[in-house]
mmCIF file of C-alpha atoms and ligand atoms in Angstrom:
data_model
loop_
_atom_site.group_PDB
_atom_site.id
_atom_site.type_symbol
_atom_site.label_atom_id
_atom_site.label_comp_id
_atom_site.label_asym_id
_atom_site.label_seq_id
_atom_site.Cartn_x
_atom_site.Cartn_y
_atom_site.Cartn_z
ATOM 1 C CA ILE V 211 6.860 118.083 46.328
ATOM 2 C CA THR V 212 5.038 120.379 45.748
ATOM 3 C CA ALA V 213 2.643 120.917 42.843
ATOM 4 C CA ARG V 214 2.417 123.888 40.337
ATOM 5 C CA LEU V 215 -1.072 125.375 40.367
ATOM 6 C CA ALA V 216 -1.529 125.548 36.417
ATOM 7 C CA ASP V 217 -3.680 128.467 37.283
ATOM 8 C CA GLY V 218 -1.913 130.058 39.785
ATOM 9 C CA PRO V 219 -1.556 134.461 40.776
ATOM 10 C CA LEU V 220 2.229 133.525 38.948
ATOM 11 C CA LYS V 221 1.085 131.627 35.721
ATOM 12 C CA GLY V 222 3.083 133.467 32.790
ATOM 13 C CA LYS V 223 5.312 135.531 34.940
ATOM 14 C CA ARG V 224 9.444 134.594 34.605
ATOM 15 C CA VAL V 225 11.670 134.677 37.725
ATOM 16 C CA LEU V 226 15.015 134.727 39.043
ATOM 17 C CA VAL V 227 16.169 133.500 42.301
ATOM 18 C CA THR V 228 19.975 132.972 43.474
ATOM 19 C CA SER V 229 20.883 130.717 45.931
ATOM 20 C CA GLY V 230 23.000 128.467 48.111
ATOM 21 C CA PRO V 231 27.130 130.421 49.093
ATOM 22 C CA THR V 232 29.346 130.242 46.211
ATOM 23 C CA HIS V 233 32.805 128.835 45.850
ATOM 24 C CA GLU V 234 36.347 131.397 45.079
ATOM 25 C CA PRO V 235 39.062 128.568 44.244
ATOM 26 C CA ILE V 236 42.606 129.800 45.876
ATOM 27 C CA ASP V 237 43.938 126.344 43.582
ATOM 28 C CA PRO V 238 42.935 123.775 42.311
ATOM 29 C CA VAL V 239 42.151 121.463 45.403
ATOM 30 C CA ARG V 240 41.156 124.400 47.704
ATOM 31 C CA TYR V 241 38.331 126.956 48.109
ATOM 32 C CA ILE V 242 37.112 129.707 50.392
ATOM 33 C CA ALA V 243 33.072 129.739 50.968
ATOM 34 C CA ASN V 244 30.513 130.522 53.297
ATOM 35 C CA ARG V 245 27.625 128.913 55.809
ATOM 36 C CA SER V 246 24.684 129.242 53.219
ATOM 37 C CA SER V 247 22.659 126.306 53.343
ATOM 38 C CA GLY V 248 20.844 127.416 50.256
ATOM 39 C CA ALA V 249 17.684 126.348 52.625
ATOM 40 C CA GLN V 250 16.030 129.686 52.358
ATOM 41 C CA GLY V 251 16.404 130.622 48.004
ATOM 42 C CA THR V 252 15.386 126.902 48.136
ATOM 43 C CA ALA V 253 11.345 127.092 49.404
ATOM 44 C CA ILE V 254 11.410 130.742 47.779
ATOM 45 C CA ALA V 255 12.109 129.146 43.981
ATOM 46 C CA SER V 256 9.315 126.780 45.366
ATOM 47 C CA ALA V 257 7.126 128.445 46.706
ATOM 48 C CA LEU V 258 7.016 130.769 44.176
ATOM 49 C CA ALA V 259 6.802 127.263 41.714
ATOM 50 C CA ALA V 260 3.962 126.493 43.785
ATOM 51 C CA LEU V 261 1.891 129.533 42.950
ATOM 52 C CA GLY V 262 2.850 128.899 38.758
ATOM 53 C CA ALA V 263 5.652 130.872 37.691
ATOM 54 C CA ASP V 264 8.679 129.627 35.507
ATOM 55 C CA VAL V 265 11.534 129.935 37.809
ATOM 56 C CA VAL V 266 15.099 129.342 36.933
ATOM 57 C CA PHE V 267 16.796 128.890 39.590
ATOM 58 C CA VAL V 268 20.342 129.642 39.518
ATOM 59 C CA THR V 269 22.790 128.410 42.774
ATOM 60 C CA GLY V 270 25.689 127.843 43.838
ATOM 61 C CA PRO V 271 26.983 124.542 45.960
ATOM 62 C CA ALA V 272 24.224 124.004 48.524
ATOM 63 C CA ASP V 273 23.975 121.615 50.893
ATOM 64 C CA VAL V 274 20.094 121.112 50.467
ATOM 65 C CA PRO V 275 19.046 120.079 46.706
ATOM 66 C CA PRO V 276 17.595 122.688 44.089
ATOM 67 C CA PRO V 277 13.253 122.024 44.310
ATOM 68 C CA THR V 278 11.632 120.339 42.055
ATOM 69 C CA GLY V 279 9.632 121.840 38.513
ATOM 70 C CA VAL V 280 12.568 124.319 38.094
ATOM 71 C CA SER V 281 14.968 125.625 35.608
ATOM 72 C CA VAL V 282 18.500 124.815 37.238
ATOM 73 C CA VAL V 283 21.777 126.245 36.617
ATOM 74 C CA ARG V 284 24.741 125.202 38.719
ATOM 75 C CA VAL V 285 27.427 127.551 39.421
ATOM 76 C CA GLU V 286 30.503 127.876 41.330
ATOM 77 C CA THR V 287 31.994 131.400 41.650
ATOM 78 C CA ALA V 288 30.397 135.064 41.821
ATOM 79 C CA GLN V 289 31.591 135.629 37.921
ATOM 80 C CA GLN V 290 29.557 131.951 36.958
ATOM 81 C CA MET V 291 26.807 132.764 38.749
ATOM 82 C CA HIS V 292 26.983 136.680 37.500
ATOM 83 C CA ASP V 293 27.097 135.637 33.925
ATOM 84 C CA ALA V 294 24.174 133.214 34.646
ATOM 85 C CA VAL V 295 22.272 135.348 35.582
ATOM 86 C CA HIS V 296 22.602 137.973 33.286
ATOM 87 C CA GLU V 297 21.943 134.892 30.770
ATOM 88 C CA ALA V 298 18.611 134.534 32.604
ATOM 89 C CA LEU V 299 16.785 138.013 31.592
ATOM 90 C CA PRO V 300 15.248 138.785 31.035
ATOM 91 C CA CYS V 301 12.718 137.950 33.790
ATOM 92 C CA ASP V 302 9.400 139.503 35.658
ATOM 93 C CA ALA V 303 11.026 139.876 38.722
ATOM 94 C CA ALA V 304 14.466 138.510 40.524
ATOM 95 C CA VAL V 305 14.940 137.373 44.059
ATOM 96 C CA PHE V 306 18.628 137.763 44.711
ATOM 97 C CA ALA V 307 19.455 134.845 47.983
ATOM 98 C CA ALA V 308 22.588 133.743 47.441
ATOM 99 C CA ALA V 309 25.220 134.176 49.882
ATOM 100 C CA VAL V 310 27.733 136.023 47.143
ATOM 101 C CA ALA V 311 31.295 136.062 47.992
ATOM 102 C CA ASP V 312 31.993 139.643 47.938
ATOM 103 C CA TRP V 313 35.959 138.416 47.290
ATOM 104 C CA LYS V 314 37.905 136.463 44.981
ATOM 105 C CA VAL V 315 41.590 134.961 44.634
ATOM 106 C CA ASP V 316 43.731 136.854 42.832
ATOM 107 C CA GLY V 317 45.816 134.336 40.104
ATOM 108 C CA ALA V 318 44.223 131.586 41.483
ATOM 109 C CA GLY V 319 45.803 129.084 38.498
ATOM 110 C CA ASP V 320 45.775 125.280 37.752
ATOM 111 C CA SER V 321 48.540 124.490 40.212
ATOM 112 C CA LYS V 322 47.767 123.505 43.442
ATOM 113 C CA ILE V 323 50.417 125.882 46.283
ATOM 114 C CA LYS V 324 52.749 123.389 47.707
ATOM 115 C CA LYS V 325 52.903 123.581 51.513
ATOM 116 C CA VAL V 326 57.069 125.356 52.658
ATOM 117 C CA ALA V 327 57.841 124.584 56.203
ATOM 118 C CA GLY V 328 58.473 127.885 57.490
ATOM 119 C CA GLN V 329 56.960 129.859 54.848
ATOM 120 C CA LEU V 330 53.136 130.727 54.949
ATOM 121 C CA PRO V 331 50.681 132.465 51.744
ATOM 122 C CA THR V 332 49.813 135.001 51.648
ATOM 123 C CA LEU V 333 46.050 135.450 49.852
ATOM 124 C CA SER V 334 44.926 138.643 48.043
ATOM 125 C CA PHE V 335 41.560 138.955 46.520
ATOM 126 C CA THR V 336 39.789 141.407 44.240
ATOM 127 C CA GLU V 337 36.206 141.940 44.077
ATOM 128 C CA ASN V 338 33.561 140.147 42.175
ATOM 129 C CA PRO V 339 30.789 141.898 40.766
ATOM 130 C CA ASP V 340 27.882 142.962 42.547
ATOM 131 C CA ILE V 341 24.848 140.180 40.930
ATOM 132 C CA LEU V 342 21.813 142.274 42.583
ATOM 133 C CA ALA V 343 23.268 145.049 41.711
ATOM 134 C CA SER V 344 23.993 145.393 38.468
ATOM 135 C CA VAL V 345 20.039 143.790 37.474
ATOM 136 C CA ALA V 346 19.149 146.237 39.845
ATOM 137 C CA GLN V 347 20.113 148.939 38.812
ATOM 138 C CA MET V 348 19.574 148.500 34.830
ATOM 139 C CA ASP V 349 18.527 150.770 32.630
ATOM 140 C CA THR V 350 16.668 148.564 30.512
ATOM 141 C CA GLY V 351 15.150 145.409 30.871
ATOM 142 C CA ARG V 352 14.626 145.758 34.709
ATOM 143 C CA PRO V 353 12.942 143.335 36.113
ATOM 144 C CA ARG V 354 9.900 145.059 37.368
ATOM 145 C CA LEU V 355 10.056 143.488 41.217
ATOM 146 C CA VAL V 356 13.684 143.162 42.645
ATOM 147 C CA VAL V 357 14.376 141.544 45.888
ATOM 148 C CA GLY V 358 17.534 141.443 47.523
ATOM 149 C CA PHE V 359 18.590 140.004 51.199
ATOM 150 C CA ALA V 360 20.667 141.236 53.525
ATOM 151 C CA ALA V 361 22.740 139.273 55.802
ATOM 152 C CA GLU V 362 24.092 141.342 58.927
ATOM 153 C CA THR V 363 25.662 140.595 62.330
ATOM 154 C CA ASP V 364 25.199 144.187 63.547
ATOM 155 C CA ASP V 365 22.955 147.061 63.246
ATOM 156 C CA VAL V 366 20.578 145.169 61.506
ATOM 157 C CA LEU V 367 17.331 147.744 60.278
ATOM 158 C CA ALA V 368 19.960 150.449 59.853
ATOM 159 C CA ASN V 369 22.450 148.637 57.723
ATOM 160 C CA ALA V 370 19.564 146.916 55.788
ATOM 161 C CA THR V 371 18.007 150.431 55.316
ATOM 162 C CA ALA V 372 20.626 152.015 53.405
ATOM 163 C CA LYS V 373 21.691 148.585 51.465
ATOM 164 C CA HIS V 374 18.507 148.935 50.348
ATOM 165 C CA ALA V 375 19.328 152.021 48.708
ATOM 166 C CA ARG V 376 22.121 151.667 47.663
ATOM 167 C CA LYS V 377 21.962 148.494 45.776
ATOM 168 C CA GLY V 378 18.845 150.446 44.300
ATOM 169 C CA CYS V 379 16.416 147.123 44.685
ATOM 170 C CA ASP V 380 12.358 147.257 45.222
ATOM 171 C CA TRP V 381 12.149 145.371 48.072
ATOM 172 C CA LEU V 382 14.761 144.157 50.656
ATOM 173 C CA LEU V 383 14.886 140.981 53.308
ATOM 174 C CA ALA V 384 17.046 141.461 56.405
ATOM 175 C CA ASN V 385 17.921 138.528 58.538
ATOM 176 C CA ASP V 386 20.828 138.967 61.807
ATOM 177 C CA VAL V 387 23.099 135.664 61.165
ATOM 178 C CA ARG V 388 24.447 135.739 63.840
ATOM 179 C CA PRO V 389 25.623 132.362 65.029
ATOM 180 C CA GLU V 390 23.682 132.672 68.288
ATOM 181 C CA THR V 391 20.049 133.314 65.887
ATOM 182 C CA GLY V 392 20.499 129.622 64.251
ATOM 183 C CA ILE V 393 20.278 131.027 61.409
ATOM 184 C CA MET V 394 21.960 130.145 59.130
ATOM 185 C CA GLY V 395 21.743 126.372 58.056
ATOM 186 C CA GLY V 396 18.791 126.367 60.973
ATOM 187 C CA GLY V 397 15.119 126.120 59.801
ATOM 188 C CA GLU V 398 13.807 129.500 60.772
ATOM 189 C CA ASN V 399 14.247 132.653 59.720
ATOM 190 C CA ALA V 400 13.466 136.730 61.224
ATOM 191 C CA VAL V 401 13.288 138.574 58.690
ATOM 192 C CA HIS V 402 12.354 142.738 58.890
ATOM 193 C CA LEU V 403 10.913 143.470 54.975
ATOM 194 C CA VAL V 404 12.547 146.918 54.181
ATOM 195 C CA THR V 405 10.518 148.745 51.139
ATOM 196 C CA GLY V 406 10.042 151.845 49.720
ATOM 197 C CA ASP V 407 7.375 152.468 52.748
ATOM 198 C CA GLY V 408 8.934 151.639 55.140
ATOM 199 C CA VAL V 409 9.801 149.055 57.737
ATOM 200 C CA GLU V 410 8.194 145.630 58.001
ATOM 201 C CA ASP V 411 8.955 143.234 60.906
ATOM 202 C CA TRP V 412 7.812 139.264 60.141
ATOM 203 C CA PRO V 413 7.936 137.257 62.798
ATOM 204 C CA ARG V 414 10.089 134.598 63.066
ATOM 205 C CA MET V 415 8.974 131.634 61.278
ATOM 206 C CA ALA V 416 9.950 128.580 59.173
ATOM 207 C CA LYS V 417 12.232 129.060 56.430
ATOM 208 C CA ALA V 418 9.146 127.695 53.817
ATOM 209 C CA GLU V 419 6.855 130.047 55.969
ATOM 210 C CA VAL V 420 8.822 132.652 54.762
ATOM 211 C CA ALA V 421 9.288 131.843 51.155
ATOM 212 C CA ARG V 422 5.239 131.446 50.676
ATOM 213 C CA LYS V 423 4.895 134.956 52.377
ATOM 214 C CA LEU V 424 7.496 136.999 50.450
ATOM 215 C CA ALA V 425 5.764 134.472 46.964
ATOM 216 C CA ALA V 426 2.713 136.176 47.867
ATOM 217 C CA ARG V 427 3.271 138.779 48.120
ATOM 218 C CA MET V 428 5.055 139.072 44.708
ATOM 219 C CA ALA V 429 2.604 137.874 43.222
ATOM 220 C CA GLU V 430 0.060 140.692 44.646
ATOM 221 C CA ALA V 431 3.203 143.456 43.336
ATOM 222 C CA LEU V 432 3.425 141.553 40.038
ATOM 223 C CA ALA V 433 -0.602 140.935 39.483
HETATM 224 N N1 CTP Q 115 24.480 139.634 46.227
HETATM 225 C C1 CTP Q 115 25.002 139.837 45.129
HETATM 226 N N2 CTP Q 115 26.536 140.046 44.315
HETATM 227 C C2 CTP Q 115 27.120 140.081 45.633
HETATM 228 C C3 CTP Q 115 27.256 140.422 47.003
HETATM 229 C C4 CTP Q 115 26.064 140.288 47.218
HETATM 230 O O1 CTP Q 115 23.679 140.049 44.287
HETATM 231 N N3 CTP Q 115 28.542 140.183 45.287
HETATM 232 C C5 CTP Q 115 23.417 139.912 46.679
HETATM 233 C C6 CTP Q 115 23.163 138.604 48.232
HETATM 234 O O2 CTP Q 115 22.774 137.636 46.986
HETATM 235 C C7 CTP Q 115 21.733 139.168 48.388
HETATM 236 C C8 CTP Q 115 23.052 141.662 48.099
HETATM 237 O O3 CTP Q 115 22.970 141.570 47.675
HETATM 238 O O4 CTP Q 115 20.534 139.793 47.876
HETATM 239 C C9 CTP Q 115 22.822 141.558 49.525
HETATM 240 O O5 CTP Q 115 24.057 140.851 50.401
HETATM 241 P P1 CTP Q 115 25.200 141.073 51.376
HETATM 242 O O6 CTP Q 115 26.442 140.689 51.386
HETATM 243 O O7 CTP Q 115 24.867 141.681 52.410
HETATM 244 O O8 CTP Q 115 25.536 142.590 50.624
HETATM 245 P P2 CTP Q 115 27.086 143.521 50.198
HETATM 246 O O9 CTP Q 115 26.650 144.753 49.751
HETATM 247 O O10 CTP Q 115 27.680 142.358 49.267
HETATM 248 O O11 CTP Q 115 27.485 144.355 52.092
HETATM 249 P P3 CTP Q 115 28.660 142.827 53.308
HETATM 250 O O12 CTP Q 115 28.712 141.879 52.952
HETATM 251 O O13 CTP Q 115 29.855 144.164 53.334
HETATM 252 O O14 CTP Q 115 27.278 143.937 54.327
HETATM 253 CA CA1 CA Q 116 28.490 139.975 51.058
#
């Protein structure tokens, strides 16, 4: 349990955090998901609240329960997360830790797809909205500090630096999510912080520690 610091450095600041995976329905009984546990986003929301922030926590169906002391908005799909995020604006800062599905299944409807012997279903996809980019590139009402994540399996720094520029966010925390790192679903994270000034390599540490370090940096930047 994290006690809110009534007079913490983020007192009076409204901060949005997205977290967890999204689920994209195929039909009423099936969905496409990803391996995000929601642990890092939850730890970040908790650390921000501990510094006194008013946190709006928009979460997909995560494995870990949301932190206490934050306003929780539960969503399932990327489109719902997008809509909930824009409803929660304006805010002072936003952290996009969710693992948002890039695509949704076309024509997912109310009827279960039936198995027919010898016939395979074909799924087609359309692109989901890019929630981070839609906030980072706002012309008016943009949060002062927009922080994204980059989950990569290859060329982590090159991809992350390009992603930082493409998305238009202020900071990007990049991590290597190859299965052998144990980061997806594990208790630790090893991140690189990409800012306009360059790249900082943070040592591997507990997700709660990454969260505290990020929250402290955000408090400094927003002071
Ligand atoms: N993100 C988002 N909405 C999406 C996709 C991603 O808000 N539809 C956010 C994530 O929460 C993360 C950042 O964008 O903060 C980067 O997500 P990532 O999946 O690494 O980037 P993509 O641009 O989707 O590129 P790719 O999956 O090809 O690496
Ligand atoms: Ca993606």
